[in-house]
Structures are given as structure tokens and as C-alpha cells.
Amino acid sequence: MTTNKRTFSYMMNPTVGKYHYGPGHPMKPYRVELTNCLVLEYKMHKKMNIYCPSEASIHDMTRFHSEDYVDFLSRVTPNSQEFQRFYSIYNLGDDCPVFTGLFDFCKLYTGASLLSATKLNHKQSDVAINWAGGLHHAKKFEASGFCYINDIVIAILELLKYHERVLYIDIDVHHGDGVQEAFYFTDRVMTVSFHKYGNNFFPGTGSMYEIGAETGRYYSINVPLREGITDDDYYELVFKPVISTVMQYYRPKCIVLQCGADSLGGDRLGCFNLSIKGHGKCVSFVMEQNLPVLVVGGGGYTVKNVARCWTYETSLILNEQLSNDIPFHDYIEFFAPDCQLHPNLFNPKIENGNSRQYLELIVQFVNEKLRLLAHAPSVQMHDVPPDLLDTDNHIGGKPTRRADASNEFYDDDNDVDRTD
Amino acid sequence: MKLTLTPSKKSNSSTTVDIDSSSTSDCDVRIHEGSSYQANIPPLDPTPLATDHEAILFWRPTDSISENDLIEYIDFARRKHRMNEEQALAILQICKYKISTSKLLMQQYTPEIDEWTVEEKCLFEQAYKFYGKMFSRIRQMLPDKSVGDLVRYYYSWKKTRLHKSLMDKHEKQSQLMPYDDDDADSDDDERNTTSIPLPTKDLDHRGKMSIDQTGLDEQECCNCEVTNINGSIGPMHSTPKGILCDECFVYWQNSGLMRPELYPSKSSIKKIKRPPKNIALDLDSLIAMNLYENASTSNTDNNDTIDPVEKLEDDIRQELAIIQSHNQAIDLLTNQCRDGMETMRIPFLTSSSSPFMINNSNSTTVTPTSNWSTEEILLAIQAFGKYGKDFDAVARIIGSTKTVADVETFFLECRERYQLDMVIEINSKPITNVQRKQQSSTTNNDLNSNRSNTNDIVLC
């Protein structure tokens, strides 16, 4: 694939709007349907392949999650006494209610993410978009934060079969704890999350000192922010420098970008003050890196703004200019009275708690940790691209023998100093 | 750790209280480590193409159809078969982009039309009023529909006028404020309609009546229609409600309500209440609607009878679509104008790059340079002539290649060389009305000659 002519895939499932979390719950799957509607209305199908993804199977989900958790999810029904005993074990209930069609919904968005990963793996597409996915809080054996099955982890596991290093970027206002935890010990996935931290904001993890452990040490980056951050601060002072440094030191083979729209201003649960254009700048910066990208959705609890944001970002990915007036369609009343693509989302009531020094301090800390990456020995082993191995005629699979110095004392290959 | 139920999420002040209660759960909040939490990483295995997940390809962009054809095709699908866009595109793709074959295929393939009968719609609205958004309960009232269908219908119904109908609003308003029933003007400003306002007709019969009545000797009370011929009953009072007789006036003053009628009024047609805002009623359109109804029953071409109200709704939708497309066109044109203005300025200044490149770059950040090119000097001199010592204006004219400071230094340094003082003096003479006619020709000549002089000085 030449860099000029990139192919794009868009996952569109017509039934995604049929699921409802329950009365009063802020998460509304309908926002994806609204996004799909807008994307078609703006005629963006001219530039991308549209797929209706198949559902994921239980086997796919158990690649990450525990079997009994997935089994429970597949069998549970709402309003049934016998299952309610188990709700607390799997953290179901208030935040993660059991609603009709829960497991179908999970299969749907997980299947879409998995298909996107497959498309990237087989180079059938340069960029794959799945706005229904991005549910980054789900853990191995429990639900969390409106997320039941962590489709991002499953997609990354699929990507890892074909790419040595995967970079995960999370611009949701909440910390991407599910994904970070899953890959905390490995250096093949670097997780970078920009989120609000402090004052018991969900989920409570994500301080800048969480850098990974053992082999994955320094492969988790957290950028904790205070509330009310605006476009310029976010992009110029934080996002661009951090991601540039990460690209420089980590050199991933592909990127997974979670575009949670709750970092926009005026979100029902979020407390940042980004505009749609500011949010989109982050997406275009990632696109400029010229790597295969898997774009997923995530948070976002003011439905009309989510649809606007994700439609705008789709247009940025396709490099297409959109008019600010939303074309007329059946659901235009959701965007009334202005019917604009870029309304003013700035909420003056939220004060910006991020001073310039605070942001610079965090970025400095992150840079220090990233510089240590270059010296970490484990990286160098993985840095060897597969091309080199091929030219050494490794198809047969015979390992090369190392030349030993005559004064070297050791028993055999397994005699190492460190005990892991 | 709850996502929705923590009040501390939104405000800073309440966190001090909450920290105490949740301190016990703080220790739970950390990244867990151990095999029971982490994922198993698969090994790197770049084997070439294995089985693909079966996915249905809906659409692949193609050049074989023109855009207009495509739009026409989608409209056709929507109108005739009530298909949404994705299904239409999918069928087109299957038929290898041949429009004629896909139209045939559409007739065979009827999508599951989510038809809701009027009873079902009524039932849904009742159930929603009763249960709110608990779709499982609503399903008990409508067992034929699946929960997914109910959710779908809810979202499309939510924003339509049926949900927030103007008649209902008017009803509510009139119930709350019965004495304002007749006078709907003050209510209209407070009412917050989500629908797009349509032109209304003024049907203020009362207004017409009062005008008529003041001309006559006979005056009639608006309420009880007692005629007051030459002051037989007593003084008639002129009020915002109209002309009232004494009794009605007193009643209205005390209570704010109109005196209730104890007998049927002579001409109850005069009591026509004004229709709510945004509803335009006139006799012609009503007659036309009636004709539609009569016509449609005899119309055998269409399978379904055209509901006149529905037809009006369709018309409204079309008009709104046209409005939005106009808005988009306006947006596009203003952007083009903006770009055009910039391209007019920039290619004149930068000598090296071609104008076409600049058009494409679409950027306004041209870095300021310290060298003054010939064109810039020309521009500067003319600008000085026009604006005098207004360095700001001159800098703006030259564009973004010169800052105000640059212009100032240029002025100071090249004053004598280009005789800038003379240029400014000649062009800044205030021309009075008397002198204007005399001097207009002479000053023009002077200006021209000056300019040519300065040109000569520059170029040589």
C-alpha cells in the first residue's frame, strides 16, 4: 500500500441502535447509529469500504476474558432471580446493568473490532474504523464502567500476531485501565492514556507513576490531567509532545486509537473543555504517522455531540472537507436548533485546573521515562525487523550458534544471573 | 467504584466528605498484577492469509457510477421501497453497480418494514407515559414487537412532532392559565418549540371587529354582545380584550377572566379562537386537503392512500432539506470567497513560487522576511500615499510578509530615497467640496505623475 492511496474500512452494523442500557443510564448505543446516519448523509461512503461485521464468538472473547465470566454473560437475562446472586461477583448491577440483548450487543462490537484488526493484519486496509467499540474498562473477569467485554484487548491480541509492537492511545476522559492492566507486563504493547485524574474520578487509577512492571516496565504511560483543559493546552502542550516522543522511542508497527468523546466540553459525565476540532486534531496527528491505525469509539454521553465528533473525525481520516451545516435527514431534530457540525462546546463554568507548569512537569516526567526505554535491554531484541531474519535464511528454522569466547565460564544457555 | 453514582465527579467541593466514606475502597483501586489479571500475549506469527472472518461487504467505492446517478438511486430506494441508505448501497454493490438490475432486485427483496399501526403507536405512547424508558415493561404491553424494535421506534418518535405536538402544548398552557385562553400572544414568546417556526397568519378577528365597531354608533360588547345604542346601557369600556360593556368590564377588572356567558351568543363565529402558533389555517388549504382525501380514495395507482397530513409533513421535510442544502451552499461559497481573497494577495508578493501552488496550500502563515522586494516597495509607496503614516494599514496591505515594525523601519530609512514625505503630503490634502471639482482632475493628474515619478525612482 503506497502512502498516497490509503484504503479505509468502516464497520457499520445496522442493529447497533437497538440496544438500551436502561432508564436513566448515560451510555446510549444509539449514538453510533446516529453517527452512521451522518456519515452516510455526508456521502463519505464514496471513499471507504463499508462492512457489516459478523458477531464475535465465545471462543474469541475467551482469548482474554475468563471462561466463566463470558459464560455467565451469555446466559444472563434481566429481571431473573437466580442470576442476581452472581451480579456482585462480576460487578454487574448499577453501572453495568443487565439489559435485554446484552450479550448480542457485546458480540456485535467485539466482532467489529476483531474484523477491523483482521483487515489491518492482512493489509486489506490501512485504516479501520469501528465507532461501536472502544469499551476499555472491562477486565478479565468482571465488567466495569459500562463495559462488559474489552474489545480493544481482543483486537490488540489479534494485531499482535502480525505486528511486533502495538501502540495504544486513549483520549477518553477516563483512564484506560482495562487495556493497561491487560498489557501491564509486556513490552509488545505500549499503552498511553490521557485522562482526568484526582478527586476520586472514575476509575481512580492512572497516576503518572503507573509505568508498568517487569518486562513491561516503562511501557505504560499515563498523563493525568485536571479538569477544564482546553484545546490548545491539550494538543500543543501535552498530546503532540508525548506522542512524538513515543513514536520516536518506541517505533510501533501499528496504532490503536480510542477516541472517547467524553473529553469534549459539555459532556454529561466528562469535565474537560475540548472542542470537536481540538479533539479531531489528535486524530489527524495520529493519521500523519503513516502507520496502520485501528480507530475505535469509547465514552461520550451527550449523544448529539458524540455523533458530530465522530463524524468529523471520520472526515479527517478520509481527508474530506465537511460543510458545517448538517444535511437534512430523518434524525436532524437531534441537532436542532442550530444543525451545525461544530457548535460551541466550551463550558465556562468549569475552570481550567491545568497550569502550564503542571503540564510541562508531567510531560517532562513522561519524557524521562521514555528515554529509559532506549536502554532497556529487552527492547533491542524485539527491535529487529523480520526482514533481516528472512535474509538470513531462517525458513528452515535452524538456530545460529553463537561464537563463545575461550575464557567464558558458563554451564549452558540457561545459566543466567537474573532470576525472573 | 461507581461511574454514575459518584456525586463527587462533578464538583470539587463535595469530595472532602466523600473521601472519608470511600477510603476503605481506595485500596481496591490500583492496577492488579498477576496471571489472573493479565492477558496472554500470542507469539508473533506472520503467516500469510488464513481464513477471513465472514463479513458482508456493504459497499466499496467505485468510479463506475456518477454521483448524480447514485443520489437518484438512493432517493428512489427511499421513496419507493422505504429502504434506508445502507441497504440500497448494499444491493447496488451486489449487483455489481448496475442500477437497473439492482432496482429489480429491490422489488424482490422487501426489507422488514417496521410498520407500526396507529393502535400500536397509541399503545406505545401510553406505555411510555406509564413506564418511562423501561422497555421490557413496555414490551409486555406490545408483545409483538421485540425490545430492539421498541428502542428503534422510541428514538425516531422522540424527536417528531407527535411527541412534542404543538396542540398538546397549547392545551397545557391553556389549562394552566385559563384567563389567557383567548389571548395567545403572550404565551407564544414563552413557549419553547423545538420545531422550526413557519410563517403564521394573523387571524385576529377581534382586532378587525374593534376597528369596525369604533366606526359605528352602535357598539357591541365583545363578551356578551349587548348592543349599546346611543348609550342605552352605559359607558362602554375599551380594553385589550375589546370593547366591553359595563358589567363585563367590572367582572374582568376584578377577576381577569371574561364573564361567562349564560346564554348562547348571537354570533359564535366571532368567538373563533386563534390557532396555536406555527399553525397556519386558511380555507383554501383546508379545501385542498379535503380534495386530497377524496382524490386518494379513487386513486388506484398507489398501493397506500395518501394521508393528507402525511403529505403535508413530506412537503415540510422537503422544504427543510432544501433549506439545509442552501445553507451548505452558502457555507461553501463563503469559504471560497475567503480563499479567493487570500490568493489575490499572496501570489502578487512571492516572486518565486507559482500562484497555483499557493492556491492549493491554503495557508495564511507566510513568514515575514526582511528583504523588500520590488513589488513590496511599490505596494508600500502606494499605501503610504493612501493612508499616510498609518503603518498598521500599510502592513496589512502588504500582507503577512512584513510586520508593522518592518514598515516603520522602511519608512524611516527610505524616506528621502522614495520621497515618501512628498507622497504623503500630496495625497493627504483634505479635499473640500468646493475644491473637489476643481482639484479632482488636477489632483488625479498630480497623483499619476507622482506615482510615475516614484516608479521611475524605484525602478532605475
Tab-separated table of C-alpha atoms in Angstrom, chain B residues 115-378:
chain	number	residue	atom	x	y	z
B	115	GLU	CA	-44.754	-0.814	10.130
B	116	TRP	CA	-46.423	0.491	13.166
B	117	THR	CA	-50.174	0.678	13.050
B	118	VAL	CA	-51.950	3.537	14.693
B	119	GLU	CA	-53.070	1.339	17.576
B	120	GLU	CA	-49.546	0.197	18.219
B	121	LYS	CA	-48.322	3.763	18.198
B	122	CYS	CA	-51.019	4.788	20.686
B	123	LEU	CA	-50.211	1.833	22.885
B	124	PHE	CA	-46.554	2.703	22.821
B	125	GLU	CA	-47.197	6.267	23.830
B	126	GLN	CA	-49.399	5.170	26.695
B	127	ALA	CA	-46.912	2.599	27.846
B	128	TYR	CA	-44.120	5.140	27.677
B	129	LYS	CA	-46.076	7.588	29.769
B	130	PHE	CA	-46.626	4.884	32.310
B	131	TYR	CA	-43.339	3.049	32.452
B	132	GLY	CA	-40.869	5.584	31.158
B	133	LYS	CA	-37.891	4.010	29.472
B	134	MET	CA	-38.268	0.526	30.834
B	135	PHE	CA	-38.569	-1.184	27.534
B	136	SER	CA	-39.004	-4.627	28.980
B	137	ARG	CA	-42.212	-3.478	30.658
B	138	ILE	CA	-43.386	-1.676	27.553
B	139	ARG	CA	-42.883	-4.933	25.729
B	140	GLN	CA	-45.423	-6.552	27.976
B	141	MET	CA	-47.994	-4.227	26.506
B	142	LEU	CA	-46.784	-4.766	22.983
B	143	PRO	CA	-45.700	-8.370	22.819
B	144	ASP	CA	-45.442	-8.446	19.041
B	145	LYS	CA	-42.527	-6.118	18.901
B	146	SER	CA	-39.083	-7.042	20.130
B	147	VAL	CA	-37.292	-4.778	22.562
B	148	GLY	CA	-34.924	-3.733	19.824
B	149	ASP	CA	-37.778	-2.593	17.633
B	150	LEU	CA	-39.241	-0.666	20.532
B	151	VAL	CA	-35.955	1.089	21.159
B	152	ARG	CA	-35.635	1.943	17.482
B	153	TYR	CA	-39.123	3.315	17.324
B	154	TYR	CA	-38.576	5.303	20.508
B	155	TYR	CA	-35.627	7.169	19.046
B	156	SER	CA	-37.364	8.022	15.807
B	157	TRP	CA	-40.524	9.024	17.626
B	158	LYS	CA	-38.742	11.056	20.252
B	159	LYS	CA	-37.974	13.992	18.094
B	160	THR	CA	-41.041	14.045	15.938
B	161	ARG	CA	-43.857	16.425	16.425
B	162	LEU	CA	-46.173	13.777	17.811
B	163	HIS	CA	-44.047	13.631	20.883
B	164	LYS	CA	-43.997	17.345	21.422
B	165	SER	CA	-47.002	18.385	19.499
B	166	LEU	CA	-47.976	21.986	19.467
B	167	MET	CA	-51.587	21.216	20.166
B	168	ASP	CA	-50.641	19.420	23.347
B	169	LYS	CA	-48.522	22.312	24.416
B	170	HIS	CA	-51.285	24.747	23.745
B	171	GLU	CA	-53.638	22.559	25.718
B	172	LYS	CA	-51.314	22.523	28.670
B	173	GLN	CA	-50.800	26.231	28.511
B	174	SER	CA	-54.467	26.920	28.380
B	175	GLN	CA	-55.107	24.635	31.287
B	176	LEU	CA	-52.579	26.426	33.402
B	177	MET	CA	-53.753	29.886	32.544
B	178	PRO	CA	-57.416	29.792	31.681
B	179	TYR	CA	-57.944	33.510	31.521
B	180	ASP	CA	-55.288	33.842	28.912
B	181	ASP	CA	-57.084	31.433	26.707
B	182	ASP	CA	-58.181	33.995	24.248
B	183	ASP	CA	-55.032	35.947	24.105
B	184	ALA	CA	-52.335	33.604	22.905
B	185	ASP	CA	-49.844	36.285	22.030
B	186	SER	CA	-48.074	36.485	25.364
B	187	ASP	CA	-47.789	32.721	25.599
B	188	ASP	CA	-46.039	32.396	22.284
B	189	ASP	CA	-42.912	34.149	23.461
B	190	GLU	CA	-42.550	31.920	26.471
B	191	ARG	CA	-43.235	28.745	24.624
B	192	ASN	CA	-40.095	26.922	23.604
B	193	THR	CA	-40.851	24.997	20.471
B	194	THR	CA	-38.291	22.670	19.059
B	195	SER	CA	-39.786	22.723	15.656
B	196	ILE	CA	-38.749	25.196	13.045
B	197	PRO	CA	-41.159	28.134	13.008
B	198	LEU	CA	-43.310	28.511	9.969
B	199	PRO	CA	-44.945	31.735	8.870
B	200	THR	CA	-48.218	32.330	10.610
B	201	LYS	CA	-51.241	34.178	9.537
B	202	ASP	CA	-52.734	36.765	11.732
B	203	LEU	CA	-56.239	35.733	12.479
B	204	ASP	CA	-57.069	38.401	14.909
B	205	HIS	CA	-60.731	38.639	14.336
B	206	ARG	CA	-61.135	40.666	17.403
B	207	GLY	CA	-58.823	43.269	16.081
B	208	LYS	CA	-60.895	43.611	12.966
B	209	MET	CA	-64.027	43.763	14.961
B	210	SER	CA	-62.894	46.548	17.166
B	211	ILE	CA	-61.952	48.619	14.169
B	212	ASP	CA	-65.344	48.052	12.713
B	213	GLN	CA	-67.067	48.875	15.872
B	214	THR	CA	-65.428	52.151	16.564
B	215	GLY	CA	-66.783	53.419	13.299
B	216	LEU	CA	-70.323	52.607	14.168
B	217	ASP	CA	-72.596	54.371	16.529
B	218	GLU	CA	-73.818	51.081	17.710
B	219	GLN	CA	-71.236	49.480	19.914
B	220	GLU	CA	-71.286	45.887	20.919
B	221	CYS	CA	-69.690	44.341	23.918
B	222	CYS	CA	-67.204	41.748	22.851
B	223	ASN	CA	-68.215	39.385	25.568
B	224	CYS	CA	-71.939	39.415	25.917
B	225	GLU	CA	-72.714	41.157	22.672
B	226	VAL	CA	-75.093	43.566	24.126
B	227	THR	CA	-75.538	46.418	21.799
B	228	ASN	CA	-75.225	49.807	23.178
B	229	ILE	CA	-77.216	52.132	21.032
B	230	ASN	CA	-76.524	55.664	21.876
B	231	GLY	CA	-75.573	54.938	25.434
B	232	SER	CA	-78.614	52.950	26.452
B	233	ILE	CA	-76.760	50.596	28.741
B	234	GLY	CA	-73.997	52.734	29.979
B	235	PRO	CA	-70.424	53.607	29.134
B	236	MET	CA	-68.527	51.085	27.041
B	237	HIS	CA	-65.008	50.453	28.089
B	238	SER	CA	-62.217	49.884	25.685
B	239	THR	CA	-59.885	47.184	26.898
B	240	PRO	CA	-57.199	44.967	25.417
B	241	LYS	CA	-59.832	42.316	25.203
B	242	GLY	CA	-62.001	44.531	23.117
B	243	ILE	CA	-64.832	46.828	23.880
B	244	LEU	CA	-66.715	45.672	26.923
B	245	CYS	CA	-69.937	46.742	28.437
B	246	ASP	CA	-70.011	47.914	31.977
B	247	GLU	CA	-70.817	44.638	33.636
B	248	CYS	CA	-68.313	42.662	31.667
B	249	PHE	CA	-65.727	45.317	32.281
B	250	VAL	CA	-66.183	45.235	36.021
B	251	TYR	CA	-66.035	41.465	36.050
B	252	TRP	CA	-62.869	41.473	34.018
B	253	GLN	CA	-61.233	44.065	36.170
B	254	ASN	CA	-61.867	42.089	39.320
B	255	SER	CA	-61.055	38.611	38.179
B	256	GLY	CA	-59.077	38.816	34.976
B	257	LEU	CA	-61.476	36.403	33.334
B	258	MET	CA	-64.170	37.097	30.840
B	259	ARG	CA	-67.655	36.982	32.205
B	260	PRO	CA	-69.087	33.586	31.379
B	261	GLU	CA	-71.957	33.511	29.015
B	262	LEU	CA	-75.227	32.429	30.349
B	263	TYR	CA	-76.879	32.229	27.013
B	264	PRO	CA	-75.692	31.184	23.590
B	265	SER	CA	-74.137	34.100	21.796
B	266	LYS	CA	-75.640	35.579	18.737
B	267	SER	CA	-72.728	35.024	16.504
B	268	SER	CA	-70.499	32.321	17.848
B	269	ILE	CA	-68.392	32.531	14.748
B	270	LYS	CA	-66.886	35.666	16.203
B	271	LYS	CA	-65.598	33.615	19.055
B	272	ILE	CA	-63.213	31.679	16.902
B	273	LYS	CA	-60.146	31.119	18.961
B	274	ARG	CA	-56.851	31.767	17.417
B	275	PRO	CA	-54.991	28.656	16.374
B	276	PRO	CA	-51.755	27.961	18.170
B	277	LYS	CA	-48.561	29.418	16.893
B	278	ASN	CA	-46.965	27.826	13.841
B	279	ILE	CA	-50.237	26.530	12.522
B	280	ALA	CA	-51.489	28.385	9.530
B	281	LEU	CA	-55.110	27.769	8.813
B	282	ASP	CA	-56.961	29.098	5.892
B	283	LEU	CA	-59.937	27.961	3.991
B	284	ASP	CA	-58.115	27.217	0.770
B	285	SER	CA	-55.641	24.766	2.247
B	286	LEU	CA	-58.415	23.013	4.127
B	287	ILE	CA	-60.376	22.604	0.936
B	288	ALA	CA	-57.267	21.346	-0.805
B	289	MET	CA	-56.688	18.786	1.927
B	290	ASN	CA	-60.210	17.616	1.557
B	291	LEU	CA	-59.703	17.212	-2.134
B	292	TYR	CA	-56.599	15.149	-1.476
B	293	GLU	CA	-58.584	12.800	0.645
B	294	ASN	CA	-61.287	12.438	-1.922
B	295	ALA	CA	-58.810	12.064	-4.692
B	296	SER	CA	-56.739	9.442	-2.977
B	297	THR	CA	-59.605	7.075	-2.415
B	298	SER	CA	-60.188	6.943	-6.107
B	299	ASN	CA	-56.539	6.693	-6.932
B	300	THR	CA	-55.671	3.148	-7.822
B	301	ASP	CA	-52.075	3.641	-8.830
B	302	ASN	CA	-50.612	3.865	-5.391
B	303	ASN	CA	-50.904	0.997	-3.020
B	304	ASP	CA	-51.405	3.105	0.041
B	305	THR	CA	-53.741	6.025	0.336
B	306	ILE	CA	-52.073	9.339	0.731
B	307	ASP	CA	-52.831	10.711	4.097
B	308	PRO	CA	-53.134	14.474	3.592
B	309	VAL	CA	-51.396	15.239	6.839
B	310	GLU	CA	-48.586	12.955	5.867
B	311	LYS	CA	-48.367	14.659	2.521
B	312	LEU	CA	-48.000	17.982	4.277
B	313	GLU	CA	-45.311	16.530	6.501
B	314	ASP	CA	-43.446	15.297	3.457
B	315	ASP	CA	-43.686	18.734	1.939
B	316	ILE	CA	-42.279	20.240	5.098
B	317	ARG	CA	-39.435	17.760	5.064
B	318	GLN	CA	-38.598	18.599	1.506
B	319	GLU	CA	-38.556	22.273	2.249
B	320	LEU	CA	-36.283	21.754	5.216
B	321	ALA	CA	-33.974	19.657	3.089
B	322	ILE	CA	-33.813	22.462	0.582
B	323	ILE	CA	-33.054	24.941	3.340
B	324	GLN	CA	-30.202	22.832	4.632
B	325	SER	CA	-28.725	22.374	1.196
B	326	HIS	CA	-28.898	26.133	0.698
B	327	ASN	CA	-27.104	26.591	3.973
B	328	GLN	CA	-24.394	24.244	2.817
B	329	ALA	CA	-24.040	26.095	-0.460
B	330	ILE	CA	-23.721	29.384	1.374
B	331	ASP	CA	-21.060	27.911	3.614
B	332	LEU	CA	-19.121	26.637	0.629
B	333	LEU	CA	-19.300	29.957	-1.173
B	334	THR	CA	-18.158	31.977	1.829
B	335	ASN	CA	-15.208	29.662	2.248
B	336	GLN	CA	-14.365	30.055	-1.409
B	337	CYS	CA	-14.577	33.810	-1.126
B	338	ARG	CA	-12.264	33.776	1.818
B	339	ASP	CA	-9.775	31.640	-0.041
B	340	GLY	CA	-10.127	33.767	-3.127
B	341	MET	CA	-9.331	36.939	-1.246
B	342	GLU	CA	-6.182	35.459	0.111
B	343	THR	CA	-4.994	34.128	-3.193
B	344	MET	CA	-5.450	37.530	-4.694
B	345	ARG	CA	-2.973	38.984	-2.279
B	346	ILE	CA	-0.306	36.401	-1.884
B	347	PRO	CA	0.738	35.457	-5.450
B	348	PHE	CA	1.475	39.090	-6.129
B	349	LEU	CA	4.131	39.195	-3.464
B	350	THR	CA	6.051	35.970	-3.505
B	351	SER	CA	8.118	36.028	-6.616
B	352	SER	CA	9.442	32.509	-6.668
B	353	SER	CA	6.504	30.151	-6.213
B	354	SER	CA	3.750	29.832	-8.742
B	355	PRO	CA	0.217	31.024	-7.992
B	356	PHE	CA	-1.173	27.527	-8.417
B	357	MET	CA	0.867	26.141	-5.595
B	358	ILE	CA	-0.305	28.825	-3.293
B	359	ASN	CA	-3.921	28.155	-4.101
B	360	ASN	CA	-3.533	24.575	-3.015
B	361	SER	CA	-1.647	25.244	0.163
B	362	ASN	CA	-4.496	27.281	1.575
B	363	SER	CA	-2.358	28.665	4.364
B	364	THR	CA	-2.022	32.178	5.584
B	365	THR	CA	1.176	31.848	7.527
B	366	VAL	CA	3.804	33.355	5.289
B	367	THR	CA	6.867	34.116	7.294
B	368	PRO	CA	7.975	37.732	7.445
B	369	THR	CA	11.121	38.474	5.539
B	370	SER	CA	13.489	41.306	5.976
B	371	ASN	CA	14.207	41.941	2.307
B	372	TRP	CA	11.975	44.283	0.460
B	373	SER	CA	11.139	43.058	-2.993
B	374	THR	CA	10.238	45.450	-5.764
B	375	GLU	CA	6.563	44.660	-5.560
B	376	GLU	CA	6.519	45.189	-1.846
B	377	ILE	CA	8.148	48.586	-2.178
B	378	LEU	CA	5.635	49.554	-4.830
